[in-house]
Coordinates of C-alpha atoms in Angstrom, one line a residue:
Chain A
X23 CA -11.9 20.6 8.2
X24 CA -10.5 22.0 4.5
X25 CA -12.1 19.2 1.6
X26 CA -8.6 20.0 0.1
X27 CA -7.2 17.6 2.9
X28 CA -9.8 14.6 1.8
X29 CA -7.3 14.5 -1.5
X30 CA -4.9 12.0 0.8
X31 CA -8.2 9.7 1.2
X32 CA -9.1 10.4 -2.1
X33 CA -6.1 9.4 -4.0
X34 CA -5.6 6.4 -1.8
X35 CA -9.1 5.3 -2.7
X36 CA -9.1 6.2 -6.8
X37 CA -5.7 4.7 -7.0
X38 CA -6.6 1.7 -4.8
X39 CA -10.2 1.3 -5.9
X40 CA -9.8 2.0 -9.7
X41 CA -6.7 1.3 -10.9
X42 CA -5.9 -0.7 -14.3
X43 CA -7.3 -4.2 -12.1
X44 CA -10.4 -2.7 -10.9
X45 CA -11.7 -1.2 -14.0
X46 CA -11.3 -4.1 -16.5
X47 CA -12.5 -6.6 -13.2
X48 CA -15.3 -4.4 -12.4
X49 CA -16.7 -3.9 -16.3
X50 CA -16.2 -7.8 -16.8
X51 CA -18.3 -8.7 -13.1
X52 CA -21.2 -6.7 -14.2
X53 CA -21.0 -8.3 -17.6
X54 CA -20.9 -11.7 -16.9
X55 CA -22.5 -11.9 -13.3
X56 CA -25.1 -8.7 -13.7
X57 CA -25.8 -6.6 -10.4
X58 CA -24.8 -10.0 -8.5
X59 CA -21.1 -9.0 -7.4
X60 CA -22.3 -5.5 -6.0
X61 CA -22.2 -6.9 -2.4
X62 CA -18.4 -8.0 -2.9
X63 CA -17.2 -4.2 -3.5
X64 CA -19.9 -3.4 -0.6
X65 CA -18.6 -5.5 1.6
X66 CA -14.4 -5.5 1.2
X67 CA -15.7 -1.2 1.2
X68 CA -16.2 -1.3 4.8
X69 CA -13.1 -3.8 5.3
X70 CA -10.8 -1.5 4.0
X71 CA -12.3 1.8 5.7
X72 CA -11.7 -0.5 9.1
X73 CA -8.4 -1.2 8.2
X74 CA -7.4 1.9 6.3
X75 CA -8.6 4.2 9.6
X76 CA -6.9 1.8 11.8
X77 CA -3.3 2.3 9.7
X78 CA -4.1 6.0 9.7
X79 CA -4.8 6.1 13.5
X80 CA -1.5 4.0 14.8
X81 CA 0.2 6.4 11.9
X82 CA -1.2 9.3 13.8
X83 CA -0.8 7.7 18.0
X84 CA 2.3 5.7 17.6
X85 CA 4.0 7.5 14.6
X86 CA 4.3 4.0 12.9
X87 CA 3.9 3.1 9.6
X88 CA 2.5 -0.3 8.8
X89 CA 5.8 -2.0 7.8
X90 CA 7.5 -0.9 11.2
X91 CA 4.7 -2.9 12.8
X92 CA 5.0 -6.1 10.6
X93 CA 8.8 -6.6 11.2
X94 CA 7.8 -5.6 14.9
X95 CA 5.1 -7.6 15.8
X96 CA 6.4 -10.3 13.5
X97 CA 9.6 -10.8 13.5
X98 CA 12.4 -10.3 11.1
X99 CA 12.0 -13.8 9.8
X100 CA 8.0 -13.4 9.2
X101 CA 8.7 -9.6 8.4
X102 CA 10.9 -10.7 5.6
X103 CA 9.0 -12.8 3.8
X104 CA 5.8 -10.5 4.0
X105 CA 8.1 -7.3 2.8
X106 CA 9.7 -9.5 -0.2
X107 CA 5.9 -11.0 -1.1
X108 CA 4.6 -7.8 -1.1
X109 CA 6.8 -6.1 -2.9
X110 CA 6.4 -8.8 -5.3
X111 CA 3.1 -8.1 -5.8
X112 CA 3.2 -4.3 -5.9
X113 CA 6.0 -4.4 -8.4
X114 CA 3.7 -6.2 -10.7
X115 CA 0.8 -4.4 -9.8
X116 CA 3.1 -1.4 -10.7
X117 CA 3.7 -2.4 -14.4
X118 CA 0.3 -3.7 -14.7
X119 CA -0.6 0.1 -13.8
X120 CA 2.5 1.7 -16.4
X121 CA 1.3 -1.0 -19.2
X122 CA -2.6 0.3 -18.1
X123 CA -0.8 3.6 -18.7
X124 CA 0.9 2.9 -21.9
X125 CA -2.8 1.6 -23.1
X126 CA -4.8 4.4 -22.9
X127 CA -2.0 6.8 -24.0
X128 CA -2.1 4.9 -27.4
X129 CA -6.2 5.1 -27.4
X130 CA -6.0 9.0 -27.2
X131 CA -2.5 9.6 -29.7
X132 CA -2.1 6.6 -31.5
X133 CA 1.7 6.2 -30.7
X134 CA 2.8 2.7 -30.3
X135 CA 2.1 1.2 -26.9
X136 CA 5.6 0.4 -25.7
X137 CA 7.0 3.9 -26.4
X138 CA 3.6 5.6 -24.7
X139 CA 4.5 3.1 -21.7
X140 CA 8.2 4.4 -21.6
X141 CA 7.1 8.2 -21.9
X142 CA 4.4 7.4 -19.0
X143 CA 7.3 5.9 -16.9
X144 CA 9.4 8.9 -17.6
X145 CA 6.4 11.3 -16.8
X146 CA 5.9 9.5 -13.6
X147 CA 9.1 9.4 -12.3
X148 CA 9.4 13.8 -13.1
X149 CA 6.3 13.6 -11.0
X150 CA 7.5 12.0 -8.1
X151 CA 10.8 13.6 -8.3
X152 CA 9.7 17.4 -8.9
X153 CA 6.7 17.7 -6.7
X154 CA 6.4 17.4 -2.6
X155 CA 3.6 15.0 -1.5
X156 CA 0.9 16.8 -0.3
X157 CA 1.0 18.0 -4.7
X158 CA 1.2 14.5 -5.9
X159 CA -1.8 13.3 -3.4
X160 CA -3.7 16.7 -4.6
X161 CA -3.4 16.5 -8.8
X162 CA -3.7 12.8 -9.1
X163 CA -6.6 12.7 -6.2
X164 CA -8.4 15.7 -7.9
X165 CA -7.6 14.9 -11.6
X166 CA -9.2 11.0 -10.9
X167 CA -12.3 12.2 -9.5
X168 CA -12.9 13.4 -13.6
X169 CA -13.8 9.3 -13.2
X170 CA -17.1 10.6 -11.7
X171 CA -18.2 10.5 -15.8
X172 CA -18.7 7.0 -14.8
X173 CA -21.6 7.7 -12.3
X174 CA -23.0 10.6 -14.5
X175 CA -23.4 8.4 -17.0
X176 CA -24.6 5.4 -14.9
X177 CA -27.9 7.5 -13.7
X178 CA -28.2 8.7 -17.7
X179 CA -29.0 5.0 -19.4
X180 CA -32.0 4.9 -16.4
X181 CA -30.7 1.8 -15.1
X182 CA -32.8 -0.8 -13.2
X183 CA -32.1 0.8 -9.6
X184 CA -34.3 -2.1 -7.7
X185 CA -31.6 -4.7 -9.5
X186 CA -28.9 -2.8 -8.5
X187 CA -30.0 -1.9 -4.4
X188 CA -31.0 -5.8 -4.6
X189 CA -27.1 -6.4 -6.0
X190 CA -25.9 -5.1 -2.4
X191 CA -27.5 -8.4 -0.5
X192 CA -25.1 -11.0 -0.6
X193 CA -26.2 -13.8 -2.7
X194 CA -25.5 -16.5 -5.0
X195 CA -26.8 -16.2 -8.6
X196 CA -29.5 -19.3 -9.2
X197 CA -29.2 -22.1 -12.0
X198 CA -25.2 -21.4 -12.3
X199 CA -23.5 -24.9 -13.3
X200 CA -20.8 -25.9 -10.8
X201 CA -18.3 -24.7 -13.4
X202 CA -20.0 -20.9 -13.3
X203 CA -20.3 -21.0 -9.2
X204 CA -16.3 -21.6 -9.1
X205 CA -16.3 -18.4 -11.4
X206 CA -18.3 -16.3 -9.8
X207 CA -16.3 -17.7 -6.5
X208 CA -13.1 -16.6 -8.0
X209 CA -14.5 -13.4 -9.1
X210 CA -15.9 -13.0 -5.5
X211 CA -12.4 -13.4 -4.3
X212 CA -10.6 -11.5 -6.9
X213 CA -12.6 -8.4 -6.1
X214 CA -12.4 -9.1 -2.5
X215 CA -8.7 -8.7 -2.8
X216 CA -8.2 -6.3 -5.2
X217 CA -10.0 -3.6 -2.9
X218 CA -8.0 -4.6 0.3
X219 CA -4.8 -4.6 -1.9
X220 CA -2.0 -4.6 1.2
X221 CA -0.1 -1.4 -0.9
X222 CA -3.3 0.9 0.1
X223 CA -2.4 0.8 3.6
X224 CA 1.3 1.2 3.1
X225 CA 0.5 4.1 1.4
X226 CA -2.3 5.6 3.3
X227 CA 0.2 5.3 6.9
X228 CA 3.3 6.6 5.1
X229 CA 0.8 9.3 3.8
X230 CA -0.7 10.0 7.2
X231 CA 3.2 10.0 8.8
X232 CA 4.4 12.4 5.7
X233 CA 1.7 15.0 6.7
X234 CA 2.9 14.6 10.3
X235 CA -0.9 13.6 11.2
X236 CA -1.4 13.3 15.7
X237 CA -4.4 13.1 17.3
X238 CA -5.9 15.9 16.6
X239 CA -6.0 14.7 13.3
X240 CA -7.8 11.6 13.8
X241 CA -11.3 13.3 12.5
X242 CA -9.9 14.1 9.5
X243 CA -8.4 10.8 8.8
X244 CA -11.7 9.0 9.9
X245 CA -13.6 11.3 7.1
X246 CA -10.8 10.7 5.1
X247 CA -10.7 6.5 5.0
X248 CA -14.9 6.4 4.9
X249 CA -15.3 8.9 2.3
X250 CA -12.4 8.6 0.5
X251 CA -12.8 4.5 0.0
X252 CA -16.8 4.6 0.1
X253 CA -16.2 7.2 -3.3
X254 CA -13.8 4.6 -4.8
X255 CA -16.3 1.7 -3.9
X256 CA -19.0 4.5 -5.9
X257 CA -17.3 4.6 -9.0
X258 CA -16.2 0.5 -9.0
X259 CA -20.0 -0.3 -8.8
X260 CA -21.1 2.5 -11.2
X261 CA -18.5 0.5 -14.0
X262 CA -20.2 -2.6 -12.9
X263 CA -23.4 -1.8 -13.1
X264 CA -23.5 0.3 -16.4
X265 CA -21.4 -2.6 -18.0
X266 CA -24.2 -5.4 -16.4
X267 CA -27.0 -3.3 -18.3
X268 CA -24.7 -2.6 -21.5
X269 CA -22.3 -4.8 -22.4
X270 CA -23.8 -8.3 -20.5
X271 CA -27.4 -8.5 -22.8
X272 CA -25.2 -7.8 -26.0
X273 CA -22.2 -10.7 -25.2
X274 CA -19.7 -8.3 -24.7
X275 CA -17.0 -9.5 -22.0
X276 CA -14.7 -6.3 -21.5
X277 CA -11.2 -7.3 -21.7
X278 CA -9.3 -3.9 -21.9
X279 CA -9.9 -0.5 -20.6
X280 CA -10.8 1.0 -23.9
X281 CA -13.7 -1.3 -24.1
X282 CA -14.6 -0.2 -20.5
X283 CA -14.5 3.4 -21.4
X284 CA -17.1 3.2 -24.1
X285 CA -19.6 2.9 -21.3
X286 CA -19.9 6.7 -21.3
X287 CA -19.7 7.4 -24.3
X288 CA -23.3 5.8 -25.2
X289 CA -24.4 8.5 -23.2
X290 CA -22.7 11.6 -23.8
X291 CA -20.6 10.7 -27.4
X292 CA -17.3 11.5 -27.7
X293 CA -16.9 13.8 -25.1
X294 CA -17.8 11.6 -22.4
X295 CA -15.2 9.1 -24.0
X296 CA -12.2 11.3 -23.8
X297 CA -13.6 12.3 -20.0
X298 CA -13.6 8.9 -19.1
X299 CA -10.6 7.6 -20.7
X300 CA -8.7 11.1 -18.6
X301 CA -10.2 9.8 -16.1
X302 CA -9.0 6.9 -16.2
X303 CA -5.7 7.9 -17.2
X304 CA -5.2 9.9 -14.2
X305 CA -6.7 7.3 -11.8
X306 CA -4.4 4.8 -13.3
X307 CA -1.4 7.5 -12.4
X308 CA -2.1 7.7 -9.2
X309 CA -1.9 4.0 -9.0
X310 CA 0.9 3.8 -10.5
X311 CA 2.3 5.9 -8.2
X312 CA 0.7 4.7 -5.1
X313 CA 2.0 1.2 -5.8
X314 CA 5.9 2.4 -6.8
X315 CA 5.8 4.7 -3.6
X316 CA 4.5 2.0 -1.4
X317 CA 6.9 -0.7 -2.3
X318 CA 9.6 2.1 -1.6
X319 CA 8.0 2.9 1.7
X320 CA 8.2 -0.4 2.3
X321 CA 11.5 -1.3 2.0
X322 CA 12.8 1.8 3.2
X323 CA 10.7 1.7 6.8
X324 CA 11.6 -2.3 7.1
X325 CA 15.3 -1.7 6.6
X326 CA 15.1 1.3 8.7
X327 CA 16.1 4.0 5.8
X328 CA 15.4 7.8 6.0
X329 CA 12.1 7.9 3.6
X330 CA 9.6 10.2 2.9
X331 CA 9.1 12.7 -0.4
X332 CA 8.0 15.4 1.9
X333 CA 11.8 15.4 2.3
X334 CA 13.8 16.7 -1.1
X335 CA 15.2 13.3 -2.9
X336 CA 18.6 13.5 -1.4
X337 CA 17.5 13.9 1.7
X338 CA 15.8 10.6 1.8
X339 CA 18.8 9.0 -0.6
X340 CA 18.0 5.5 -0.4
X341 CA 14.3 5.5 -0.4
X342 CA 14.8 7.6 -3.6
X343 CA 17.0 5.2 -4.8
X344 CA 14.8 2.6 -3.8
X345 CA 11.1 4.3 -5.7
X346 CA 13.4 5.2 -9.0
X347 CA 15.0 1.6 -9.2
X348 CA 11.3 0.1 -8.6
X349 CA 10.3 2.3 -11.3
X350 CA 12.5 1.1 -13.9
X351 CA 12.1 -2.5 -12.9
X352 CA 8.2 -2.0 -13.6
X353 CA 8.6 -0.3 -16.9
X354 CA 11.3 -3.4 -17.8
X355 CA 8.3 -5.6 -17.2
X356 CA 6.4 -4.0 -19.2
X357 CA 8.6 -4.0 -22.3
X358 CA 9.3 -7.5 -22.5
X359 CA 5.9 -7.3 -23.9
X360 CA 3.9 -9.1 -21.3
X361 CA -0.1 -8.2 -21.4
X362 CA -0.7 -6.0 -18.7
X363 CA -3.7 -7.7 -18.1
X364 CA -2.5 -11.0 -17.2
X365 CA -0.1 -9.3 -14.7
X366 CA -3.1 -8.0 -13.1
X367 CA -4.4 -11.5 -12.5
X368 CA -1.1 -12.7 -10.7
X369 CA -0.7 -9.9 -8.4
X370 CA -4.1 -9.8 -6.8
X371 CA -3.4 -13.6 -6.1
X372 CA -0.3 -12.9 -4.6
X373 CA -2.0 -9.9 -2.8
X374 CA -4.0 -11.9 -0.9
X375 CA -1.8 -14.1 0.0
X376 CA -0.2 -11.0 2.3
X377 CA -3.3 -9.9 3.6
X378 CA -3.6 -11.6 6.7
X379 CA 0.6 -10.4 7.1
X380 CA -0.2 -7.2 6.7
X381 CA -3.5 -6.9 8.7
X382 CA -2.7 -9.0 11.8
X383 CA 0.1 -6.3 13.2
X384 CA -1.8 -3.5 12.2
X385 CA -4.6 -5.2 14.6
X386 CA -2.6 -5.9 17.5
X387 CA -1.0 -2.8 17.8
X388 CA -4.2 -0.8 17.5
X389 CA -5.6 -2.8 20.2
X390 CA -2.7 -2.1 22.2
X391 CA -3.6 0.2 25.3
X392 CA 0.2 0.5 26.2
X393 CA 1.3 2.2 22.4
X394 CA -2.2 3.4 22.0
X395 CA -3.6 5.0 25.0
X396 CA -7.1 6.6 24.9
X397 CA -6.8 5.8 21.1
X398 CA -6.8 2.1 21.2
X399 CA -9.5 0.2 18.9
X400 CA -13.5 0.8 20.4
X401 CA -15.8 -2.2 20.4
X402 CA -16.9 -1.1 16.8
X403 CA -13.1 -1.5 15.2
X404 CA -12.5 -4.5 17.3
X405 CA -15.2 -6.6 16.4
X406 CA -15.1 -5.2 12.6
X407 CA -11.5 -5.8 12.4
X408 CA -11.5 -9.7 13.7
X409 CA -14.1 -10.3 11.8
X410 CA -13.0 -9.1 8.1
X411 CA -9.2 -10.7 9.6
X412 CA -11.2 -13.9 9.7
X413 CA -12.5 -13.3 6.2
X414 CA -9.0 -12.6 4.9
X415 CA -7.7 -15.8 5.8
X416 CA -10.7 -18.1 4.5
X417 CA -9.8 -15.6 1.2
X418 CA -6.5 -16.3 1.4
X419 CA -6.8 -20.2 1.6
X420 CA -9.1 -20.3 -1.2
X421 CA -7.7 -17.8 -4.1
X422 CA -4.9 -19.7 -5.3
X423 CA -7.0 -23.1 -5.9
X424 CA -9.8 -20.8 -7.7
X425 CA -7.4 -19.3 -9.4
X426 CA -5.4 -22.6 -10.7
X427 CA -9.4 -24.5 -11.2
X428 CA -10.6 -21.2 -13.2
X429 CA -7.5 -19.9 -14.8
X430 CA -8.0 -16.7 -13.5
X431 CA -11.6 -16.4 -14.3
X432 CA -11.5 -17.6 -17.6
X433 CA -13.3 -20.7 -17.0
Chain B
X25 CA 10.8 2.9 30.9
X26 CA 14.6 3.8 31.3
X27 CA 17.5 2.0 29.7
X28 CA 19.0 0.0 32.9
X29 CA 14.8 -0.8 34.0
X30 CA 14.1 -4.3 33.2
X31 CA 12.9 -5.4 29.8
X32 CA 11.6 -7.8 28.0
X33 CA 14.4 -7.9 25.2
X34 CA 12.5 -9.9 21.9
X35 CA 9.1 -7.6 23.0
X36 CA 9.7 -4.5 23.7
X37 CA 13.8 -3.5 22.2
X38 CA 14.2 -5.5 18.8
X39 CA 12.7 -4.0 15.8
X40 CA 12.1 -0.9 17.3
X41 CA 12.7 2.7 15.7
X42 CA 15.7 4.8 17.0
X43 CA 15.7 8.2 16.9
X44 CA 18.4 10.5 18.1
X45 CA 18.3 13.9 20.7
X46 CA 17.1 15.9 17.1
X47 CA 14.3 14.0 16.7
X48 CA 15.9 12.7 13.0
X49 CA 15.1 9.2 12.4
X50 CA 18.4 6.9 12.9
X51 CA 16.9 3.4 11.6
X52 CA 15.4 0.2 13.8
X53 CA 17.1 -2.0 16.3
X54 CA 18.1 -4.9 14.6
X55 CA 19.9 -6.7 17.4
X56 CA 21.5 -6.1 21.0
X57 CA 25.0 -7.1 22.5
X58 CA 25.0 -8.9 26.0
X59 CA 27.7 -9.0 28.6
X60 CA 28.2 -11.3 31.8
X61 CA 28.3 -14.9 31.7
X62 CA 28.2 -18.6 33.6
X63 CA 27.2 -17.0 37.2
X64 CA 27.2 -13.6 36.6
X65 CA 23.8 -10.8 36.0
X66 CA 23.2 -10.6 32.3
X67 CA 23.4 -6.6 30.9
X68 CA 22.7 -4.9 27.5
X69 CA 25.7 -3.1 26.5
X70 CA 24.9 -2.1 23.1
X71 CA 22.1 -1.6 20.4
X72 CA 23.2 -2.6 17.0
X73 CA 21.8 -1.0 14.1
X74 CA 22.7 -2.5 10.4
X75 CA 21.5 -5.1 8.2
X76 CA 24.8 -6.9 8.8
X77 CA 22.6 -7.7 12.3
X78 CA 20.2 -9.6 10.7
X79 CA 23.0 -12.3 10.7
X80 CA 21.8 -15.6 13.2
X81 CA 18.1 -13.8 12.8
X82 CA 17.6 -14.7 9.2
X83 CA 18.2 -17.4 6.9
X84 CA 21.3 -17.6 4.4
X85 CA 19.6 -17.1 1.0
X86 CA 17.7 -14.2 2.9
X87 CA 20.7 -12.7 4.2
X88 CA 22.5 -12.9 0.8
X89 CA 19.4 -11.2 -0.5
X90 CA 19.6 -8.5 2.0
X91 CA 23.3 -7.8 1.7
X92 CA 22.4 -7.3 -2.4
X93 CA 19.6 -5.3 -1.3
X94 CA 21.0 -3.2 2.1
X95 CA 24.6 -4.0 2.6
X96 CA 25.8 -5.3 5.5
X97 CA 26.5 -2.2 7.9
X98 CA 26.8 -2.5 11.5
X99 CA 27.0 0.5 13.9
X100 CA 27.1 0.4 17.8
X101 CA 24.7 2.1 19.6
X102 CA 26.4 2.3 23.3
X103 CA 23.4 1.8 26.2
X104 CA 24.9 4.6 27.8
X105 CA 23.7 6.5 24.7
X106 CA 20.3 5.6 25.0
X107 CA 17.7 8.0 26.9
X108 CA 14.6 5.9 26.9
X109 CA 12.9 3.3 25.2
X110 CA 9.2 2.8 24.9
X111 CA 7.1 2.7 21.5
X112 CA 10.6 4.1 20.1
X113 CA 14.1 4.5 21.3
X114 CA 15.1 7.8 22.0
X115 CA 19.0 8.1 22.5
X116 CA 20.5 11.5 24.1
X117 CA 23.2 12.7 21.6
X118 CA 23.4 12.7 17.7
X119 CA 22.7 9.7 15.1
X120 CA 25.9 11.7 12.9
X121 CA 28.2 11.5 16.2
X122 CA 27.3 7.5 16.7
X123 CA 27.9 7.3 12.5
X124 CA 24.2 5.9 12.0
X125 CA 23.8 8.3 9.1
X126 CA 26.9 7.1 7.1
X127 CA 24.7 5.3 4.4
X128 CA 22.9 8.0 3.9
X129 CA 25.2 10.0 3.4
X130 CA 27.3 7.8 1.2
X131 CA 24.2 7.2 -1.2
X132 CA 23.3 10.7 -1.4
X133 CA 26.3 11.3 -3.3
X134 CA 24.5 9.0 -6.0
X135 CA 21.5 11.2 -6.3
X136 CA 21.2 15.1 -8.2
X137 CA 20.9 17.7 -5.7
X138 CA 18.6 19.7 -7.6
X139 CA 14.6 20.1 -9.5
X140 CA 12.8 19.5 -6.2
X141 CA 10.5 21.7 -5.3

């Protein structure tokens, strides 16, 4: 198999993993709750390679993305409101992304944030316009993994590596009040869902359906969800554990992505600042992306559109209609001068709200023999995939109450 | 399974994807038109393909949203059109000759036909 054809996997994963959410959530884990949260991204790691492989495998048997599945196996009613929640969500996850964007533009130039996040929107949409898919998934997969500054610079502050191994156990920490255990509980969720975000397997389907996987690509897309999420789930726990040993002992609680960046540059100076904040940069990109492309997917495959951008724009008219619209919508958020950051506290609660939507279909189809053949789900996928559906619900049930009780983590 | 075999309408035909004799994607069935009556064997005589079928399948402020969103297009898919239907239905002439690509088409006049590569 070519490595080139991981970058599918790979931006999936960097735009899923560490997008604007996961690297302020990730930095401000390790510095509250130190090496304790590590089992959280561990954990949700292996539900989302279940569930990513799964999409990529009834993408590749069945030719069916995950939306056709949800409006088949659920209805048009139940379809409906999962495809308008989730779009929802994306949508703000999007401008959380283009305000991310905006952010980090002004860190490296010094232009005002709004105009950087208009000139990112405008960048973005060229992108998606000009270049065919497999180019998109190759220079924002490739460009992210300049994120890796995070790990390099993890292993150079000599971090406590017992804590952190101990952090992949799941536990509680001791002596928290009850007010710090509803924290940490929302903060267990919160991470939960922001790894599983629904949009990741949208995209990673569509994806697999755009390069026109079959069977004989089911290796590849097997490598592809393991180590494309596993590197995601890398780089999450290398922000989280650098920012446990750096910013927890000296009070600092990161709260933007600048802040988060600085990690590497007590290592390695200013260079390793300006590789991390690229990094970023590019990582956020591809979310950005991922999330407008998978709320147009989305629409486009429930309504039954032509869709696809391995297609020229006006070939797939609607669906092009439908990313470019959703583009401009997220960038309107943006300007009405709403923090990015609180947006990205709403849409993983509404994300996990349309987890067990999204998942349930993708389930029973894969366990179908009839659509699925010799392909169907082993004993291995079955039992993984009930079990972290299971999981999903008791998340679902409790993330808006944690969420109302904590205000988002705040306390 | 072939079009006059029995089967099980809400399972196995609604909300599936249609694709014509090209292989070119044609949209999803969205709902199915009967005919017989009191007394009399019950047949599928057309597949209808259109957000304007969601109508009686989805609630008013829903369907409002979707005619904002989709429009409210119906097109006829004759049985007699169809080849076979299984994860997919496969019909046995052209989605352009049954008019299933007239949305399409009318929205690609929106969009410049040039700067992809």
């Amino acid at each position: 198999m070519n490595p080139i054809e991981l970058t599918l996997g790979i931006m999936t994963a960097v735009g899923g993993f560490v997008d604007i959410s996961q690297v302020v959530f990730a930095a401000l884990a390790g510095s509250v709750f130190g090496y304790s949260l590590i089992w959280v991204f561990a954990l949700s790691t292996v539900g989302i390679i279940v569930y990513g492989e799964m999409s990529g495998r009834v993408a590749a048997v069945a030719k069916q993305p995950v939306f056709n599945l949800i409006r088949h196996r659920l209805g048009l009613k139940l379809g409906f409101i999962t495809l308008a929640a989730s779009v929802l969500s994306t949508l703000i996850t999007c401008a959380a992304e283009i305000g991310g964007l905006g952010l980090l533009l002004r860190y490296l130039t010094g232009a005002p944030y709004l105009l950087m996040a208009t000139i990112s929107a405008a960048a973005l949409m060229g992108c998606i316009w000009v270049l065919p898919f497999k180019w998109i998934e190759r220079i924002f997969g490739l460009l992210g993994l300049l994120m890796l500054v995070f790990v390099f610079a993890l292993t150079a502050i000599d971090p406590p590596w017992e804590k952190i191994a101990a952090g992949f156990l799941p536990q509680i920490p001791p002596g928290l009040s009850s007010k710090e255990l509803l924290n940490f509980s929302y903060f267990a969720v919160a991470i939960f869902s922001a790894v599983m975000f629904p949009y990741e397997t949208y995209f990673y389907s569509s994806g697999g359906i755009e390069e026109e996987w079959g069977p004989k690509d089911l290796p590849t897309n097997r490598i592809t969800a393991i180590v494309g999420m596993a590197l995601g789930s890398l780089l999450s726990i290398a922000m989280l554990a650098s920012a446990a040993q750096l910013f927890g002992p000296a009070g600092i609680g990161p709260q933007i992505p600048g802040t988060v960046a600085l990690q590497t540059a007590i290592p390695f100076g200013p260079i390793g600042l300006v590789l991390a904040l690229l990094g970023i940069l590019f990582a956020v990109a591809g979310a950005a992306i991922e999330t407008c492309m998978a709320n147009a997917y989305s629409i486009a495959q429930f309504f039954g559109w032509i869709w696809g951008r391995h297609k020229k724009p006006w070939e797939a008219p609607r669906f092009t209609i439908a990313w470019v619209v959703l583009l401009l919508l997220s960038l309107a958020i943006v300007l009405t001068g709403v923090d990015p950051m609180s947006l990205v506290q709403y849409a993983i609660v509404f994300s996990i709200l349309v987890l067990p939507l999204t998942y349930l279909p993708l389930m029973l189809l894969a366990d179908d023999r009839k659509y699925m053949g010799k392909y169907v789900n082993g004993r291995l996928a079955k039992v993984l995939g009930w079990l972290f559906f299971v999981l999903i619900v008791l998340m679902a049930l409790a993330a808006l109450p944690l969420f109302l009780i904590t205000s988002g983590g705040q306390g | 399974m072939k079009p006059d075999s029995l089967i099980k309408l809400v399972s196995e035909l609604l909300d599936l994807p249609l694709y014509d004799v090209e292989g070119k994607y044609c949209g999803i069935v969205d709902d199915i038109e009967l005919t017989g009556g009191p007394g009399k064997d019950l047949k599928l005589k057309a597949l209808l393909v259109g957000p304007g079928a969601y109508t009686g399948r989805l609630p008013g402020w829903a369907m409002w949203l979707v005619e904002k969103i989709a429009g409210s297009r119906v097109t006829r898919v004759p049985m007699d059109k169809v080849h076979s239907i299984g994860a997919a239905v496969h019909l046995e002439c052209s989605g352009w000759q049954l008019g299933l690509h007239k949305s399409e088409r009318r929205a690609a006049e929106w969009i410049p036909h040039e700067g992809a590569l």
